[in-house]
Coordinates of C-alpha atoms and ligand atoms in Angstrom, one line a residue:
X1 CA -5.8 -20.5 -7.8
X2 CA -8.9 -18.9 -8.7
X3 CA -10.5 -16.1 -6.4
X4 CA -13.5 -13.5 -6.3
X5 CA -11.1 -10.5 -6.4
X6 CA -7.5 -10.0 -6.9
X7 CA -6.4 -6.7 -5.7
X8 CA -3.0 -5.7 -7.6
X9 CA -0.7 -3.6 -4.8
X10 CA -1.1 -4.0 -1.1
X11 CA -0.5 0.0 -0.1
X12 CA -3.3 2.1 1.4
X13 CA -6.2 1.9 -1.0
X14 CA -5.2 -1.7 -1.9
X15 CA -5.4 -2.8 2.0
X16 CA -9.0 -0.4 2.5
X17 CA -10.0 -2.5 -0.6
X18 CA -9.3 -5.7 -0.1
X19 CA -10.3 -5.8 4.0
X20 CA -13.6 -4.3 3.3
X21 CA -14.3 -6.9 0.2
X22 CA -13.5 -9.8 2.2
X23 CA -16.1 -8.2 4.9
X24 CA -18.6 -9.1 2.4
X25 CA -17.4 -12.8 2.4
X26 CA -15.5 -12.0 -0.7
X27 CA -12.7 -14.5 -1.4
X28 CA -9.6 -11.8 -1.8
X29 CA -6.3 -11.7 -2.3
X30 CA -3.4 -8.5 -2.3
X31 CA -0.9 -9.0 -4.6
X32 CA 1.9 -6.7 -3.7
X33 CA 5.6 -7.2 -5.5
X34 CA 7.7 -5.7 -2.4
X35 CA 8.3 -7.2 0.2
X36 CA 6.5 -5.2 2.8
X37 CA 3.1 -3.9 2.6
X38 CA 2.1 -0.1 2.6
X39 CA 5.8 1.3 3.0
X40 CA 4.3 4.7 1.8
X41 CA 1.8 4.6 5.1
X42 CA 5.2 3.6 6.9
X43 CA 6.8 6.6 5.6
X44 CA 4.1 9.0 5.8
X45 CA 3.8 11.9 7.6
X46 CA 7.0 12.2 8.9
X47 CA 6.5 8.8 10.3
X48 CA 3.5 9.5 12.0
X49 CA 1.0 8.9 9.1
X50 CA -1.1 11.9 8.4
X51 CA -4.0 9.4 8.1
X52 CA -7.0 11.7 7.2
X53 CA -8.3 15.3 7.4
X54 CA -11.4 16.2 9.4
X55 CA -12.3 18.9 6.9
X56 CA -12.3 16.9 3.6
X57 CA -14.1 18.5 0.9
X58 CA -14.1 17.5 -3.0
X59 CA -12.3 20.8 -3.2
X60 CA -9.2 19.2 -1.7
X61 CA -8.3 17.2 -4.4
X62 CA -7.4 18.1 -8.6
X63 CA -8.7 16.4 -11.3
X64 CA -9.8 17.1 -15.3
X65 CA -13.2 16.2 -13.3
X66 CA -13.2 18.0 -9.9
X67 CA -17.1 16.2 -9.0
X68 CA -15.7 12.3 -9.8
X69 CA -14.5 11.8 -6.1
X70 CA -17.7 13.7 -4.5
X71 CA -19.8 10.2 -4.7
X72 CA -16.9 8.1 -2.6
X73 CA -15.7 10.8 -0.2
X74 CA -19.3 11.0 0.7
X75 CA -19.7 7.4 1.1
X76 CA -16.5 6.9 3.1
X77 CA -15.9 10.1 5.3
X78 CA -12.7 10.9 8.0
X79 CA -15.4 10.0 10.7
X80 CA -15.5 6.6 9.3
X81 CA -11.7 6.0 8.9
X82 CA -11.6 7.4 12.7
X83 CA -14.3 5.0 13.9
X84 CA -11.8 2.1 12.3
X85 CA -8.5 4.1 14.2
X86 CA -10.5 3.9 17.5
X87 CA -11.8 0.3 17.5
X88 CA -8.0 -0.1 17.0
X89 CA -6.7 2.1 20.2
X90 CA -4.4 4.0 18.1
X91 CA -4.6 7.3 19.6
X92 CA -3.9 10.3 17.4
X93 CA -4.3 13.9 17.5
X94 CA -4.7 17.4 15.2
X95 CA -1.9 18.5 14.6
X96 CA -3.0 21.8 12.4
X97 CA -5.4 22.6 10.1
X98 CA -7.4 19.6 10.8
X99 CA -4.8 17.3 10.0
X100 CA -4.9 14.1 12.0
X101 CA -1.5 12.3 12.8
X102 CA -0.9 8.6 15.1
X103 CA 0.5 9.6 18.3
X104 CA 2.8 6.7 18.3
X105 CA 4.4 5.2 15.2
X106 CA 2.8 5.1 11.2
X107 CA 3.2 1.1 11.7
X108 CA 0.3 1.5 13.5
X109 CA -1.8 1.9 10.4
X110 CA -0.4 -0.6 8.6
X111 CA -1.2 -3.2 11.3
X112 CA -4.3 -2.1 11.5
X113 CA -5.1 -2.5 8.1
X114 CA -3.6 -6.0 7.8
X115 CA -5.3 -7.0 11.3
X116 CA -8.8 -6.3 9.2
X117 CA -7.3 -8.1 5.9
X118 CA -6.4 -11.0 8.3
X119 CA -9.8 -10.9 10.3
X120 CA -11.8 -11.3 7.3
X121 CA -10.0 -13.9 5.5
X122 CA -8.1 -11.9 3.0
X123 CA -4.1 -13.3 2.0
X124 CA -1.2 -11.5 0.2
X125 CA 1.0 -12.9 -2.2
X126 CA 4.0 -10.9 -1.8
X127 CA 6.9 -10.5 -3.0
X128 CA 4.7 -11.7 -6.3
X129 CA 5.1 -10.3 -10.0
X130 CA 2.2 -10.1 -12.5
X131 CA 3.8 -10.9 -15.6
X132 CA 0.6 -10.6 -17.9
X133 CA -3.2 -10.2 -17.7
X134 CA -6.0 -11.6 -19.9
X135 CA -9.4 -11.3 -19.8
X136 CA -12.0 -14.2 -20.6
X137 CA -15.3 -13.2 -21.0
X138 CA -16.3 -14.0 -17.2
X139 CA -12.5 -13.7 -15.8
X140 CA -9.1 -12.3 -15.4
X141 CA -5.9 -14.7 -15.7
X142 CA -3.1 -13.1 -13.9
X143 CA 0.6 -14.6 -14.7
X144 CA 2.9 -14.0 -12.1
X145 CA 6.1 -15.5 -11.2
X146 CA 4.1 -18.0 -8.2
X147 CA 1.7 -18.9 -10.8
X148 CA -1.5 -18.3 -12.6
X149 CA -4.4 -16.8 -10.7
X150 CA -7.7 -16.4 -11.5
X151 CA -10.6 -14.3 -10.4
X152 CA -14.3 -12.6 -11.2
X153 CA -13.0 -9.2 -10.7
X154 CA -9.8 -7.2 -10.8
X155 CA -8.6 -4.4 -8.8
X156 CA -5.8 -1.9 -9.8
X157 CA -4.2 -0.4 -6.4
X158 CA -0.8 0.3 -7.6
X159 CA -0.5 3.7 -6.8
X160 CA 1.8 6.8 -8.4
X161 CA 5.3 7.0 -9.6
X162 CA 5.9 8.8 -6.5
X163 CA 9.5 7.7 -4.7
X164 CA 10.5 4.9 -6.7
X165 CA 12.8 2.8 -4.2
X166 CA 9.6 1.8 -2.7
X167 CA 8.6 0.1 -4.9
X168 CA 6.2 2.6 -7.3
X169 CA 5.9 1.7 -11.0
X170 CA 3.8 2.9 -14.0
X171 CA 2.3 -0.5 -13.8
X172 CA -1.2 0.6 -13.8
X173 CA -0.9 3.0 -16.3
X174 CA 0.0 0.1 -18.4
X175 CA -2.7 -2.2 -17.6
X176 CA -5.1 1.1 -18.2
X177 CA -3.3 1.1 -21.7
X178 CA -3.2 -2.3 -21.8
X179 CA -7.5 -2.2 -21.7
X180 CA -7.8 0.8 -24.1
X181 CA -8.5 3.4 -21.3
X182 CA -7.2 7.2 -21.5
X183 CA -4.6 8.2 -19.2
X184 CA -4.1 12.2 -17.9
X185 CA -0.6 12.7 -18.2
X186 CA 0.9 12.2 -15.0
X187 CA 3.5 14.6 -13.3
X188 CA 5.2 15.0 -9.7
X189 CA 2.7 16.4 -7.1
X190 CA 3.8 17.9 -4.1
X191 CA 7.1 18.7 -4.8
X192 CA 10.0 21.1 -3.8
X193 CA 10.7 23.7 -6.8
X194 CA 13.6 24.1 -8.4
X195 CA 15.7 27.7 -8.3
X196 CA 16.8 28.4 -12.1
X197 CA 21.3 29.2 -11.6
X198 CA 20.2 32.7 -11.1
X199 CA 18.1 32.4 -8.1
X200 CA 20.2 29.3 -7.2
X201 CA 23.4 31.9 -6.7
X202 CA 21.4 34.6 -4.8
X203 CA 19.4 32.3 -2.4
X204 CA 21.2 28.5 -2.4
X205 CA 23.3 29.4 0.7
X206 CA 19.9 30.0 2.8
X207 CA 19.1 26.2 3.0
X208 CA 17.5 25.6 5.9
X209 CA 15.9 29.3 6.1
X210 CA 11.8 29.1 6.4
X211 CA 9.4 31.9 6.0
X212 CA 5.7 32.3 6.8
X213 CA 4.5 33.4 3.3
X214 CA 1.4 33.3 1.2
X215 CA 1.6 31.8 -2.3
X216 CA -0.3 31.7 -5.1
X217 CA -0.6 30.6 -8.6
X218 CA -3.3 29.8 -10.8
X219 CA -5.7 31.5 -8.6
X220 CA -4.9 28.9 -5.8
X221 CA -3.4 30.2 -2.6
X222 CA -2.0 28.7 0.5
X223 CA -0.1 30.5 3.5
X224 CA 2.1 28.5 5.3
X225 CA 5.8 28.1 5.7
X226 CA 7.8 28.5 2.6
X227 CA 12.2 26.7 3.1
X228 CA 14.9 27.4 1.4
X229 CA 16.5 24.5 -0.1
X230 CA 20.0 23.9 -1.2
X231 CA 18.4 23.6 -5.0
X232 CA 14.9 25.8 -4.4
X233 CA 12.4 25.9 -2.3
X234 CA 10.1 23.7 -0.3
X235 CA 8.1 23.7 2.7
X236 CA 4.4 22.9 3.2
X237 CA 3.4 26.1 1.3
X238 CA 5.6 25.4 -2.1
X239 CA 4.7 21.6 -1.6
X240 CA 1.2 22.5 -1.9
X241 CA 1.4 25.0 -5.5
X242 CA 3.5 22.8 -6.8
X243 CA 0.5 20.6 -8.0
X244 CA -0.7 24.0 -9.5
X245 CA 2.2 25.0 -11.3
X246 CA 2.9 24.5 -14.6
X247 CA 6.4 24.7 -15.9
X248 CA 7.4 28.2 -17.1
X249 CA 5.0 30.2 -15.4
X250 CA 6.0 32.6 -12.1
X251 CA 4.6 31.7 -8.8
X252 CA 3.5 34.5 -6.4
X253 CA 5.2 35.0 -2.8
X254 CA 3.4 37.5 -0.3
X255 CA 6.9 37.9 2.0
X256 CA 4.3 39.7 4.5
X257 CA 0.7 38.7 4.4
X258 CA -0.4 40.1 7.4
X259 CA 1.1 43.6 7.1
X260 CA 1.5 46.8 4.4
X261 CA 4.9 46.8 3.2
X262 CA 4.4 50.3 2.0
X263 CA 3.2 51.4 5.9
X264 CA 6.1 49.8 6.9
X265 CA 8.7 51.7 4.3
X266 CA 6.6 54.8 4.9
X267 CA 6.2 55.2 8.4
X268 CA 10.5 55.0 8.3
X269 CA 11.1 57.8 5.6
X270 CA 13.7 59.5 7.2
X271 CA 15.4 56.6 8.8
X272 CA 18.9 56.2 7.4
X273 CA 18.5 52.5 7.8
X274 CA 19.0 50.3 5.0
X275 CA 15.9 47.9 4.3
X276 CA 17.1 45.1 4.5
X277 CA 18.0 46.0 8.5
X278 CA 14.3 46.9 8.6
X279 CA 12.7 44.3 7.3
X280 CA 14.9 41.7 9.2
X281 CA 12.4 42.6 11.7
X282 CA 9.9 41.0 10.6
X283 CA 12.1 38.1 7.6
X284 CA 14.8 36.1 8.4
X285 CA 17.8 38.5 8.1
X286 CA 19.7 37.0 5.8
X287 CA 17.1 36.6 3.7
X288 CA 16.6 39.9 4.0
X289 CA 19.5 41.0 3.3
X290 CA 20.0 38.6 0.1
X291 CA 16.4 39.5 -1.2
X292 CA 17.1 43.3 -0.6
X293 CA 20.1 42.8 -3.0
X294 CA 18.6 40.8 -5.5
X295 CA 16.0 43.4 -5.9
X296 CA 18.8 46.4 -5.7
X297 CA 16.9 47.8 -2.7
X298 CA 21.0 48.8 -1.5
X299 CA 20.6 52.5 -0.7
X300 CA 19.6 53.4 3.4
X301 CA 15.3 54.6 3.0
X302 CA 15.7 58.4 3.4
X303 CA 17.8 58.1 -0.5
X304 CA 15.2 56.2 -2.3
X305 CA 12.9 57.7 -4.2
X306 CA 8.9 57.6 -3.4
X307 CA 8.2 55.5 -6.4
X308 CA 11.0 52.5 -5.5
X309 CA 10.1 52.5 -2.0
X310 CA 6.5 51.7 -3.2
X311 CA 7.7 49.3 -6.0
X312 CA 10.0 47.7 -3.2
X313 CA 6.5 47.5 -1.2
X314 CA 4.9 46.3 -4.6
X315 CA 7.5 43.4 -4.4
X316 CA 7.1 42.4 -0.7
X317 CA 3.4 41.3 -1.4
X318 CA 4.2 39.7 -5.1
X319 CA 8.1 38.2 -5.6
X320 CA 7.8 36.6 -8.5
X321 CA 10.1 33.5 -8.6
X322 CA 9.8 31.6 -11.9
X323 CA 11.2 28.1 -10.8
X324 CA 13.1 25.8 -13.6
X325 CA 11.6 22.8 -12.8
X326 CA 10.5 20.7 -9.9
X327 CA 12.6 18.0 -8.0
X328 CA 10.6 14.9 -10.2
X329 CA 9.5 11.7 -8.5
X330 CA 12.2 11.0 -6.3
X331 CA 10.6 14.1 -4.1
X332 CA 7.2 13.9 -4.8
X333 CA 4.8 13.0 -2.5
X334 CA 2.5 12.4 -5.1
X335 CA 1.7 11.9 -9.1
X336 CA -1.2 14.0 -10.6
X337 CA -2.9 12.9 -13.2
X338 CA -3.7 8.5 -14.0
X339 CA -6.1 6.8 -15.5
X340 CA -8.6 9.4 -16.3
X341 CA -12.2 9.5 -14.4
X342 CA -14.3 9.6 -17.6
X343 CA -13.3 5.8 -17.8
X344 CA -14.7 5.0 -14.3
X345 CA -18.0 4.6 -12.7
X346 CA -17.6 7.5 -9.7
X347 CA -19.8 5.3 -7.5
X348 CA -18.0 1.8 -7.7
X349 CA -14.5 2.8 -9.3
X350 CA -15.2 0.2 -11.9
X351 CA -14.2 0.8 -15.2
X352 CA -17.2 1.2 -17.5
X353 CA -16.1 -0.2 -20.7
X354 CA -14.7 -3.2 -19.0
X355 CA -17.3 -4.7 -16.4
X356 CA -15.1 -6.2 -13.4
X357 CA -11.9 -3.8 -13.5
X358 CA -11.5 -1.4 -11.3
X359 CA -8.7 1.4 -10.2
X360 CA -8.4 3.0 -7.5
X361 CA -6.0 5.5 -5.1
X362 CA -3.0 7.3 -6.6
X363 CA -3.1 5.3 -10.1
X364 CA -6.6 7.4 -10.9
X365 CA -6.5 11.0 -11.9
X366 CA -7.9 12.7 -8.1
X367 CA -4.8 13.8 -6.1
X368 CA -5.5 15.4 -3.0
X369 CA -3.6 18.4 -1.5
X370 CA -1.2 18.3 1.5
X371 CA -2.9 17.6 4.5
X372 CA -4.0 13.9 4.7
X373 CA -6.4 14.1 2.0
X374 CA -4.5 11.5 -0.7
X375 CA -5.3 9.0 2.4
X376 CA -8.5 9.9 2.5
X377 CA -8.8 9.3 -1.6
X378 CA -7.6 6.3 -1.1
X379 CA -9.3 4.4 2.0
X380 CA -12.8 6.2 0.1
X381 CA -12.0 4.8 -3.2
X382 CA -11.1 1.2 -1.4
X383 CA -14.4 1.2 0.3
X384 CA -16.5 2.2 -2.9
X385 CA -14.6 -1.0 -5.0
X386 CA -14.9 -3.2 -1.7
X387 CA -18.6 -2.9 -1.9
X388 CA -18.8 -3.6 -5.4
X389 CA -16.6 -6.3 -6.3
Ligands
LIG401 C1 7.1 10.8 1.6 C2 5.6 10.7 1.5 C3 4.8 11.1 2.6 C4 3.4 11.1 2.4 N1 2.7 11.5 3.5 C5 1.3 11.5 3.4 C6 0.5 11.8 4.5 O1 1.0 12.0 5.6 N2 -0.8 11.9 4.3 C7 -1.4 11.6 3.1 O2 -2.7 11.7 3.0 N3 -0.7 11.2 2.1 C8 0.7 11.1 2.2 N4 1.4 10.7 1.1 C9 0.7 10.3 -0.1 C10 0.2 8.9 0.1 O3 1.2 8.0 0.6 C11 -0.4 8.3 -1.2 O4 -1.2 9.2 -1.8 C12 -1.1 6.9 -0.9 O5 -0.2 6.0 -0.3 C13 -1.7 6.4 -2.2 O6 -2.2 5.1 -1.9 P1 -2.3 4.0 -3.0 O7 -2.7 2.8 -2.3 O8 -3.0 4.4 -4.2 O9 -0.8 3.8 -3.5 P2 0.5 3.3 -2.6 O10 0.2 3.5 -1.1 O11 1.7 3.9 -3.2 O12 0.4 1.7 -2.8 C14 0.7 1.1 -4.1 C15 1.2 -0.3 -3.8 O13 1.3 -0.9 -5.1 C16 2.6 -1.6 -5.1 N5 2.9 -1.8 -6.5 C17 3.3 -1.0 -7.4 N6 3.5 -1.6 -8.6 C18 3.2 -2.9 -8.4 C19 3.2 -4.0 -9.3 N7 3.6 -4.0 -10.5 N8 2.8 -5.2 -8.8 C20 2.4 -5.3 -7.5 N9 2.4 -4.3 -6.6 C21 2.8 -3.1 -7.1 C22 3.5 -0.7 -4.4 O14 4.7 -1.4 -4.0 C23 2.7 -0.2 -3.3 O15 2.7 -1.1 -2.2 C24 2.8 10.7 1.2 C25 3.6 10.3 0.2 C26 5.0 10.3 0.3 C27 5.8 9.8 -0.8

């Protein structure tokens, strides 16, 4: 069968691309080897689908080249995916931080999305396998197990090697190889952090346990909630450093942003209170209490010294936890790094050395933070390909 664009993996940026191409009278076709389309929209936000983020800026998103996703954000803003949302009745709402979320179900968006593939023409082949890929001068054969397939250009949507049972592979890392492009290495992204057996013993019974903390590492920051985990820690704010971490280096937990621990200790010098009963005022007690001991802090106030109250202080506003490793793929909400950006036009997602290949979503090295910006990255990079192919 021979078509004008075969898009390789019907999730989010695969749908974006396709729908919009066959808008242009494009003949399209998704090729996705589950059985369902988008299960990682399905999933998403807690069901819900944290579909954009009203505040998306280029500096939401890590890559070796922070400016490659400033031409296609542009192009394609949260306004525009919104506009789509509405024509669609799906009402939604903030829920924080500018974070937008369906009211109802996540299915929602997937509906949409194949609504808009339907409306304009566009099939999917699915469950189909792409066995191999060559490329003729003026086209690209696909073999897959329903056939050969032809077409003028060729669109790589398969996204991260985020939560394999849905169906993520390293497939378009392959075909990247495959075409002689450079690859970042890729790595979990948003991802719980593991406690080394040390921590693990002193903090693995406080599962469930969240605090409001600020956390930073490689000059990144982000306050919100931090959870204990039964192997670490997790929670919006450790998801979020987690893409700045790199293994063996500490990260950096303010326990109480918003106050001094030293005026705290301080203004109770006399009290013959232990600290951990003071600070369970303001920390989740048994945390407090577990912390306090980790850090021998055992003694009531009035029978420490001056200098380990204030190092006590000192450690309130910087625990240093060096975690052992993160929870890998099977956790991550995303995969950093892909087919690196210098190999792409920023504009059209094409690949430059090789005129009618394109990449775009996860599979390409942008990865936005928490927060509905990796949806944004990918219904911005669909439109920019859509357009082009
Ligand atoms: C638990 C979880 C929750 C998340 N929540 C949010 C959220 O609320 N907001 C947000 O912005 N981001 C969220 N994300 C991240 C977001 O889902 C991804 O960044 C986004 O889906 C990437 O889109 P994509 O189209 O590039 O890849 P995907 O959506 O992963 O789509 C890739 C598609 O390609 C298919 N595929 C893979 N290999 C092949 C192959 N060989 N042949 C054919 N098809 C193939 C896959 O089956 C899949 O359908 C979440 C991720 C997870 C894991």
């Amino acid at each position: 069968m021979d078509f004008d664009v075969i898009v390789i993996g019907a999730g989010a940026a695969g749908m974006m691309c396709g729908c919009i191409a066959g808008q242009r009278g494009r003949r399209a076709v998704l090729i996705e080897h589950t059985p369902n389309l988008g299960e990682k929209i399905r999933i998403s936000g807690g069901g819900r689908c944290n579909f954009t983020n009203i505040h998306c800026k280029p500096e939401n998103f890590i890559s070796k080249n922070p400016d490659f996703c400033r031409s296609a954000l542009a192009r394609y803003t949260p306004r525009d995916f919104i506009a789509l949302v509405e024509k669609h009745g799906i009402a939604h709402h903030e829920k924080k931080l500018g974070q937008l979320f369906c009211d109802e179900s996540s299915r929602r968006i997937i509906d949409m999305l194949r609504a808009e593939c339907e409306a304009n023409g566009v099939g999917c082949q699915m469950p189909c396998e792409v066995r191999a890929i060559e490329k003729t001068p003026e086209r690209f054969l696909l073999k897959t197990d329903k056939g050969e397939l032809r077409s003028a250009s060729l669109v790589i949507a398969t996204g991260g090697l985020s939560v394999p049972k849905l169906g993520a592979s390293p497939f378009g890392y392959k075909v990247a190889e495959q075409f002689g492009l450079a690859i970042v290495t890729p790595r979990p992204g948003l991802v719980p952090l593991a406690f080394d057996t040390q921590e693990l013993a002193r903090y693995g019974d406080l599962s469930g346990v969240s605090v409001d903390a600020l956390i930073t590492c490689h000059g990144e920051c982000f306050r919100e909630n931090l959870l204990f985990t039964h192997r670490g820690l997790s929670g919006p704010a450790i998801l979020q450093i987690s893409s700045y971490w790199t293994p063996g280096e500490p990260i950096h937990i303010d326990l109480l942003p918003d106050r001094s621990a030293e005026a705290i200790l301080f203004a109770n010098r006399r009290s013959r209170a232990l600290p951990a009963t003071l600070l369970a005022e303001t920390l989740p007690r048994r945390f407090a209490q577990q912390w306090c001991a980790a850090m021998g802090a055992t003694q009531p106030i009035d029978q420490m010294s001056d200098k380990a109250l204030r190092a006590l202080a000192d450690a309130l506003h910087d625990w240093q936890v060096k975690p052992c490793g993160t929870s890998g793929y099977a956790k991550a909400e995303v995969t950093l790094g892909g087919v690196d950006t210098d190999e792409l036009s920023s504009k059209t997602m094409e690949v430059k050395r090789v005129p009618g290949l394109y990449f775009i979503g996860e599979v390409v090295d942008v990865t936005g933070q928490l927060g509905g910006f990796n949806f944004q990255w990918a219904w911005a990079s669909g439109f920019a390909a859509g357009q082009s192919v």
